CSV table of C-alpha atoms in Angstrom, one decimal:
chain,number,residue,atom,x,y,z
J,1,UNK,CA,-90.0,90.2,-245.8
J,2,UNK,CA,-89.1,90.5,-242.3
J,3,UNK,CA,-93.2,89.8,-241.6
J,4,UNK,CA,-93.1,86.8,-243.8
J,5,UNK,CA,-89.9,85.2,-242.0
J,6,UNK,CA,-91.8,85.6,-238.4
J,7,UNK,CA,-95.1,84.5,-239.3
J,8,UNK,CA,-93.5,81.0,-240.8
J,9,UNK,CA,-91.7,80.1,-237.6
J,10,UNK,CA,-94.8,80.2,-235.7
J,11,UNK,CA,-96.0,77.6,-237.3
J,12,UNK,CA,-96.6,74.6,-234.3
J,13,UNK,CA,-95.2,77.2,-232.1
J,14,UNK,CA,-96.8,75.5,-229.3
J,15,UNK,CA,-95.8,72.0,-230.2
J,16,UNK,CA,-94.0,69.6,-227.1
J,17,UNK,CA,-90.5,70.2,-227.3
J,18,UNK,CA,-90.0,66.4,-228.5
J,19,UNK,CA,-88.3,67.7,-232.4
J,20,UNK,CA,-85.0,67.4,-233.7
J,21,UNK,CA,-82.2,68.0,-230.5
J,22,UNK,CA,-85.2,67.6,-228.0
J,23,UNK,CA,-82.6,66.2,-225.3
J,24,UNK,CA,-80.6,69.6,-225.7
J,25,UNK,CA,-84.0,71.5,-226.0
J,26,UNK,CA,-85.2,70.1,-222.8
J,27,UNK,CA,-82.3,70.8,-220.9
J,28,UNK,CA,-82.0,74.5,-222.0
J,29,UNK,CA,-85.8,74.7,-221.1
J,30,UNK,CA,-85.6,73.0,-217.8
J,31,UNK,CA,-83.1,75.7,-217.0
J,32,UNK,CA,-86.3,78.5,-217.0
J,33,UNK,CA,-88.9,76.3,-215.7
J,34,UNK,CA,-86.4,75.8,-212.3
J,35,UNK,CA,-86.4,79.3,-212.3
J,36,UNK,CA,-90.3,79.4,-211.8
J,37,UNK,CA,-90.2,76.5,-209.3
J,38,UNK,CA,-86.9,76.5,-206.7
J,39,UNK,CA,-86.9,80.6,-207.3
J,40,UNK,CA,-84.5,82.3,-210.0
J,41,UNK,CA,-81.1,82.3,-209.3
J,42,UNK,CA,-78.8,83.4,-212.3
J,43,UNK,CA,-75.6,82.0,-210.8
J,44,UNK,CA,-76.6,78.4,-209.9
J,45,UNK,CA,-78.9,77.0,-213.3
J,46,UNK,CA,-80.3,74.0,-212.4
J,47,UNK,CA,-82.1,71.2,-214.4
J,48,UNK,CA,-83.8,67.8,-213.9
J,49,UNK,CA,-81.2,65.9,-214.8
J,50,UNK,CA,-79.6,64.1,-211.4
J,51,UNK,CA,-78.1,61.6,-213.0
J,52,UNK,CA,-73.5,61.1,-213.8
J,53,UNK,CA,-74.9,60.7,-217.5
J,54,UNK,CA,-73.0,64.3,-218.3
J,55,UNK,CA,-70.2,64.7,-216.0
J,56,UNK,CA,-69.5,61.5,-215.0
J,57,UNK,CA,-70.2,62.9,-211.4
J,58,UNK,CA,-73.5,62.2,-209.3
J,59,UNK,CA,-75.5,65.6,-209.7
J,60,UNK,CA,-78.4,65.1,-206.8
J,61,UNK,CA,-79.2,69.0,-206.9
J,62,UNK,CA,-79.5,69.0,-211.2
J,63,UNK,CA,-77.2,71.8,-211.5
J,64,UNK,CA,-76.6,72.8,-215.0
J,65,UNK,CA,-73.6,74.6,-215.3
J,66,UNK,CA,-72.7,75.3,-219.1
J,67,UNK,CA,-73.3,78.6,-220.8
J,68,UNK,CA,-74.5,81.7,-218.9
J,69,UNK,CA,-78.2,81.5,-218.2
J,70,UNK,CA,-79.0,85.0,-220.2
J,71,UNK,CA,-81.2,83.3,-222.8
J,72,UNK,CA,-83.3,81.4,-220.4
J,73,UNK,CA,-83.8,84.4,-218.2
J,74,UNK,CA,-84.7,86.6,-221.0
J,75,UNK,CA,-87.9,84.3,-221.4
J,76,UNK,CA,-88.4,83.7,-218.0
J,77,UNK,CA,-88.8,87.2,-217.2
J,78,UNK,CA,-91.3,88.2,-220.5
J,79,UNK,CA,-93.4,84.9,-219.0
J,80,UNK,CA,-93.4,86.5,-215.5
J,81,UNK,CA,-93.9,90.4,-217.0
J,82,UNK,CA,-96.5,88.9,-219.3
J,83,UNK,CA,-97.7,85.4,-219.2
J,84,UNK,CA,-100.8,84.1,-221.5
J,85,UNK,CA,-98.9,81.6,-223.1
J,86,UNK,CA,-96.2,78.9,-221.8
J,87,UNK,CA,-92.6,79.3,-220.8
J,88,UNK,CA,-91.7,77.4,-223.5
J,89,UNK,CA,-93.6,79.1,-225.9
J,90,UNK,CA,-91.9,82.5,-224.9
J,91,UNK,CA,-88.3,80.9,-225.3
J,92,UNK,CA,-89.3,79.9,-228.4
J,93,UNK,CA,-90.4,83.4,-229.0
J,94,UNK,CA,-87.1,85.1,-227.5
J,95,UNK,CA,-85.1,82.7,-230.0
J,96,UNK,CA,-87.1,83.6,-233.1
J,97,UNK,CA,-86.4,87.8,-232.2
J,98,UNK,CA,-83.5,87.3,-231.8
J,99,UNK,CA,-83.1,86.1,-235.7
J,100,UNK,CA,-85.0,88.5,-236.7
J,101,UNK,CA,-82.5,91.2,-235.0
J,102,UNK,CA,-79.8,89.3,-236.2
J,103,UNK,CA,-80.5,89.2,-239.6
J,104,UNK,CA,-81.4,93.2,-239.5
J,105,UNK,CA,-77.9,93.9,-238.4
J,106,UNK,CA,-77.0,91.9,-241.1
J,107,UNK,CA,-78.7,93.7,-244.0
J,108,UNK,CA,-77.2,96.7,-242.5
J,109,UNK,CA,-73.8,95.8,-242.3
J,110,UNK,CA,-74.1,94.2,-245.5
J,111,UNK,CA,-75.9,97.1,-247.2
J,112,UNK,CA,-73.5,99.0,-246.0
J,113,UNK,CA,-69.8,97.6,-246.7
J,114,UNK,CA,-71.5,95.5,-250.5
J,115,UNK,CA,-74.5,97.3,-251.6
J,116,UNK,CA,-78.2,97.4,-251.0
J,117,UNK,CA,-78.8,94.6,-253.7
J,118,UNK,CA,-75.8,92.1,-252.2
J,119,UNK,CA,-77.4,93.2,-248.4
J,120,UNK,CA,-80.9,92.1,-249.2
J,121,UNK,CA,-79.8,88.8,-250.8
J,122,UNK,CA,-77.3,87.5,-247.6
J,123,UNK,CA,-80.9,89.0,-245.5
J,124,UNK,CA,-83.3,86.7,-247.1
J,125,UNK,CA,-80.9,83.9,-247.5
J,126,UNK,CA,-80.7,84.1,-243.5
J,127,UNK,CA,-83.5,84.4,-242.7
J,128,UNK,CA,-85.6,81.8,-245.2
J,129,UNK,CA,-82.9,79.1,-245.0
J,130,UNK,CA,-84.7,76.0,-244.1
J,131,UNK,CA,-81.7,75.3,-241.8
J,132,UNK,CA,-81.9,78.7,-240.3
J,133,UNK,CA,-86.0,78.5,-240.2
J,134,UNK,CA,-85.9,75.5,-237.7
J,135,UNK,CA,-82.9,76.3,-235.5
J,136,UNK,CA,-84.0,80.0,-235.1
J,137,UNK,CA,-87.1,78.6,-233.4
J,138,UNK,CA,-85.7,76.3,-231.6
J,139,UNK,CA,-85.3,76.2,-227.4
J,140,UNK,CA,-81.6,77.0,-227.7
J,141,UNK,CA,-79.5,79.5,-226.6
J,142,UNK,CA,-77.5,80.0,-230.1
J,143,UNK,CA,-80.0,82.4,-231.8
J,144,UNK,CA,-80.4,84.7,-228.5
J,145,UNK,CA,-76.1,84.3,-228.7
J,146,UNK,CA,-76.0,85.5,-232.6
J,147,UNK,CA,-78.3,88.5,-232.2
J,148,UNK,CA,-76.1,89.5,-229.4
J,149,UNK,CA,-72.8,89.1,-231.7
J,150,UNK,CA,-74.4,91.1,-234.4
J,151,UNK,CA,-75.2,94.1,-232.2
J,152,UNK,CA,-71.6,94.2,-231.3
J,153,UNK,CA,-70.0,94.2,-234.1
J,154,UNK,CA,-72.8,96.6,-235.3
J,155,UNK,CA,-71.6,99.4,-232.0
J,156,UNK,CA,-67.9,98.3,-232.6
J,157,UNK,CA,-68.8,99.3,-236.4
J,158,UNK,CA,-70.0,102.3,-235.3
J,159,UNK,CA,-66.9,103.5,-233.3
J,160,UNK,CA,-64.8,102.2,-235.9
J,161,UNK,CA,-66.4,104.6,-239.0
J,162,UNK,CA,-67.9,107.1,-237.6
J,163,UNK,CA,-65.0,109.6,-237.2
J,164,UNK,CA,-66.6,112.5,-237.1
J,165,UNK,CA,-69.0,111.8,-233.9
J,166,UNK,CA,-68.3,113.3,-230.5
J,167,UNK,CA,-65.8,111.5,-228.4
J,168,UNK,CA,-68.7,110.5,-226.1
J,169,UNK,CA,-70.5,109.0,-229.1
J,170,UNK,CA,-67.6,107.2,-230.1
J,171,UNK,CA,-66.5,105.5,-226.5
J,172,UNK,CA,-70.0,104.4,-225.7
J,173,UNK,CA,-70.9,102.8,-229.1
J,174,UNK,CA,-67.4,100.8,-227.8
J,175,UNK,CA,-68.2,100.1,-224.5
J,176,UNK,CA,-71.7,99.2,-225.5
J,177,UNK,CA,-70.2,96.6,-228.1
J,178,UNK,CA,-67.6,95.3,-225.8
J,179,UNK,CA,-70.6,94.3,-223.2
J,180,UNK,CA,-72.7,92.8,-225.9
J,181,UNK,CA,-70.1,90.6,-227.0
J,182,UNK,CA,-69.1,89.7,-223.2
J,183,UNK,CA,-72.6,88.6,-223.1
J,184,UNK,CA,-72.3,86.5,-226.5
J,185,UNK,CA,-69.6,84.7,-225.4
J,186,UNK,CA,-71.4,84.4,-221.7
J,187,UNK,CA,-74.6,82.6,-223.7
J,188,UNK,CA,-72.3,80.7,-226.5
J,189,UNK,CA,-68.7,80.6,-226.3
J,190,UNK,CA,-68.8,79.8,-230.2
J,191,UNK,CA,-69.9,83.5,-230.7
J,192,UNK,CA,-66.0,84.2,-230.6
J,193,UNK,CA,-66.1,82.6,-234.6
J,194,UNK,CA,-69.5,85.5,-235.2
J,195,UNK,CA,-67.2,88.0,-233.4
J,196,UNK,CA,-64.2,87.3,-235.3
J,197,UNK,CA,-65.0,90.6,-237.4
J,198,UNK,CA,-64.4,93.0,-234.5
J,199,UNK,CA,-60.6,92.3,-235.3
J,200,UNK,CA,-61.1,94.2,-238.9
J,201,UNK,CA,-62.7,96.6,-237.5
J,202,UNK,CA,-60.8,97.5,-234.5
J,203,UNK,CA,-57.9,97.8,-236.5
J,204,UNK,CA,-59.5,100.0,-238.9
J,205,UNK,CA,-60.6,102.3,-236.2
J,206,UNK,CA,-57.5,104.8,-236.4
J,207,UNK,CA,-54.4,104.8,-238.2
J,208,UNK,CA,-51.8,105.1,-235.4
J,209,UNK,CA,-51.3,101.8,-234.7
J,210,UNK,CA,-50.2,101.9,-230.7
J,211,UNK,CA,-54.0,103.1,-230.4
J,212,UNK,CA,-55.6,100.2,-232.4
J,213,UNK,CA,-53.9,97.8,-230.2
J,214,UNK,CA,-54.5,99.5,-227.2
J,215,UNK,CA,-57.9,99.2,-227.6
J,216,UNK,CA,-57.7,95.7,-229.1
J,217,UNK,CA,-56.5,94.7,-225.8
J,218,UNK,CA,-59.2,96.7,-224.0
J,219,UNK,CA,-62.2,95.1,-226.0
J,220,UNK,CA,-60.7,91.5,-225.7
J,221,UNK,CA,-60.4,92.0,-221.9
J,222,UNK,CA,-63.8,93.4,-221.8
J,223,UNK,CA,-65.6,90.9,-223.9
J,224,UNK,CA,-63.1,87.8,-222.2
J,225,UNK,CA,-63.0,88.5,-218.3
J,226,UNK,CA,-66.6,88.0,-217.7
J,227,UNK,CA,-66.3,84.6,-219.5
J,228,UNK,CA,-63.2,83.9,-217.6
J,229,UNK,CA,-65.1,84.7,-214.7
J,230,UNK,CA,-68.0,82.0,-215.2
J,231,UNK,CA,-65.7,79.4,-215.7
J,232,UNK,CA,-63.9,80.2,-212.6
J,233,UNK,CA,-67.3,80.4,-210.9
J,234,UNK,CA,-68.5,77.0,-212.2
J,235,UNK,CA,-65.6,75.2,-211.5
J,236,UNK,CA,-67.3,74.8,-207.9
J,237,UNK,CA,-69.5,72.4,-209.3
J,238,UNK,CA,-68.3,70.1,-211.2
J,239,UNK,CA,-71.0,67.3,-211.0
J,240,UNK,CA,-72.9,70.2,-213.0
J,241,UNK,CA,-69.9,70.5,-215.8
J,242,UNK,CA,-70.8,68.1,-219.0
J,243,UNK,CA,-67.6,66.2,-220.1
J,244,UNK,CA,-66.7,68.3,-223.1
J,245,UNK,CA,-63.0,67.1,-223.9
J,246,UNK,CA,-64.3,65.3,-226.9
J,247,UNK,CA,-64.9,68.2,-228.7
J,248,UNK,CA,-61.2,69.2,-228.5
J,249,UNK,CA,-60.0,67.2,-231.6
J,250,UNK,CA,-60.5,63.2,-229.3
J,251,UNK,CA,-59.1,60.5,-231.2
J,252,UNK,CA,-57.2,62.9,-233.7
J,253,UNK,CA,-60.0,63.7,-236.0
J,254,UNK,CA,-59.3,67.3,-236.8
J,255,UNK,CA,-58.6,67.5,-240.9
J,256,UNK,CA,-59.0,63.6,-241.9
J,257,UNK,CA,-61.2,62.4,-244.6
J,258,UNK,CA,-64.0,62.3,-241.8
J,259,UNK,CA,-63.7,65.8,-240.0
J,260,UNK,CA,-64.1,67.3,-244.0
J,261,UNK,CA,-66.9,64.8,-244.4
J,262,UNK,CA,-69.0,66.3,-241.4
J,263,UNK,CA,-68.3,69.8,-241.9
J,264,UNK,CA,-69.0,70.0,-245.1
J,265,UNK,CA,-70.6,67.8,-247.1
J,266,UNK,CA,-72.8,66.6,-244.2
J,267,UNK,CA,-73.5,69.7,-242.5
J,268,UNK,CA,-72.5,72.8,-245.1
J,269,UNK,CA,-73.4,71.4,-248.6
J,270,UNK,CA,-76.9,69.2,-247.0
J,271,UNK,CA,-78.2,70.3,-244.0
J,272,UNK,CA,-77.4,74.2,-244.6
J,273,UNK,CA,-77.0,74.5,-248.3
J,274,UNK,CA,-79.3,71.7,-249.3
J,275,UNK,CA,-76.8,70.8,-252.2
J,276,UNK,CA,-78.2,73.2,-254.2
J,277,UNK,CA,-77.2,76.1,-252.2
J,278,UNK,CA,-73.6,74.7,-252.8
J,279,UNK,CA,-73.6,76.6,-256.4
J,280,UNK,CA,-74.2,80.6,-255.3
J,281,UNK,CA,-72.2,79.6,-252.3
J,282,UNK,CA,-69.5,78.7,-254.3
J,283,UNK,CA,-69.5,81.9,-256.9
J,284,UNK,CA,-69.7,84.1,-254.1
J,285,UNK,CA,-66.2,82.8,-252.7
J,286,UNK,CA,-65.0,83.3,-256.1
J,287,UNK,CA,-66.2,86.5,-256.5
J,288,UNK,CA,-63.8,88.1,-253.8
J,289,UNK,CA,-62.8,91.7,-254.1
J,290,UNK,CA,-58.9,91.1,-254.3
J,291,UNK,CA,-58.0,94.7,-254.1
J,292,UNK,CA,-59.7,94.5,-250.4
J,293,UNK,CA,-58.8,90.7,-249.6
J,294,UNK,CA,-58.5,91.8,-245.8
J,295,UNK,CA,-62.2,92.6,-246.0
């Protein structure tokens, strides 16, 4: 299966990046290829953009300051380690691994906390839905951001049920999640809404309460201050900064007739669900265990 779900997203695999979001894709690959011309530097991403389109501020020097270069740099450095192909061809490669780890963790976690048959289902629904197919391929840092989510809440999972490990074993599959998540929300700051499982399973992680938010605290400052940190570090150029205040609820759309319409008919029920999907969907939120609702 896992085979399979590779081998059909590299079809065109070497195709211009001129598809669906190819303004988005281009920037996000410009990052990389500025890497191999003015030299990599991690803290100051640059693209060719010069323009005030995004900020609203002349940018003459194209910086691109956004999310964390990690995913860029991850195929920037297997096309320097390795070449043979094109840069954009190895991004393209990064993003398509990283599904396939993604969905992995998923079977497990799923196998684990519904049953083997319920895990392999939610597997190959992720990883041959058309939606997923495309954008899993794509020249985007979300994929490379997922895969890093589901490895931490797979560690935090770990420390949380796995009581009977050494201490050692137990504090390093934390730490371990706690930097994996940092660097989630460092490539995607939406990871926070994959992450938002690592609150069940913290608080599962021992019953005396003081100790479960203890450490709550300690993951959300470890996963949080490097975030915190890029934002503070960015802030020095703001000609690199796209406006973003419009995706903070402008002009009072947030739970009108339109904001339901876009979420889900337009983007749930067709583009992910393809209508059809709607039906299963819809059993399976009926099918809730309510003696384990918190699950």
């Amino acid at each position: 299966m896992t085979a399979a779900a590779f081998a059909v997203r590299l079809y065109r695999i070497d195709a211009p990046v001129a598809d669906w979001h190819s303004w988005r894709q281009a920037d996000t690959a410009a990052v990389a290829r500025n890497f191999r011309k003015t030299g990599f530097d991690i803290l100051r991403p640059r693209y060719d953009d010069f323009s005030n389109i995004q900020s609203g501020k002349d940018n003459p020097e194209g910086w691109r300051m956004v999310e964390f270069p990690l995913y860029q740099s991850a195929g920037y450095a297997l096309y320097r380690i390795y070449g043979g192909i094109t840069l954009e061809m190895w991004l393209r490669l990064v993003s398509i691994g990283s599904w396939m780890v993604a969905g992995l963790v998923l079977l497990r976690l799923v196998r684990k906390y519904a049953g083997t048959l319920t895990g392999l289902i939610s597997y190959g629904t992720f990883i041959f839905l058309p939606y997923g197919i495309y954008f899993s391929r794509t020249i985007l840092p979300e994929p490379f951001a997922v895969a890093l989510s589901m490895l931490s809440l797979l560690f935090l999972d770990v420390y949380a049920t796995r009581r009977t490990k050494p201490n050692l074993v137990k504090n390093a599959a934390f730490l371990l999640s706690a930097v994996l998540g940092a660097a989630a929300l460092l490539t995607k700051p939406t990871s926070a809404f994959v992450l938002f499982p690592a609150v069940y399973l913290l608080l599962k992680s021992a019953p005396v309460r003081i100790h479960v938010l203890l450490r709550t605290a300690v993951f959300a400052g470890l996963t949080l201050f490097p975030f915190w940190w890029w934002r503070i570090w960015i802030a020095q150029y703001p000609e690199g900064i796209p406006v973003y205040t419009w995706l903070l609820n402008s002009g009072n759309i947030r739970f009108r007739g339109a904001w339901f319409y876009w979420l889900f008919a337009e983007r749930l029920g067709k583009l992910i669900l393809g209508y059809w999907g709607t039906v299963p969907f819809a059993i399976g939120l009926m099918a809730y265990e309510r003696r384990n609702l918190w699950f």
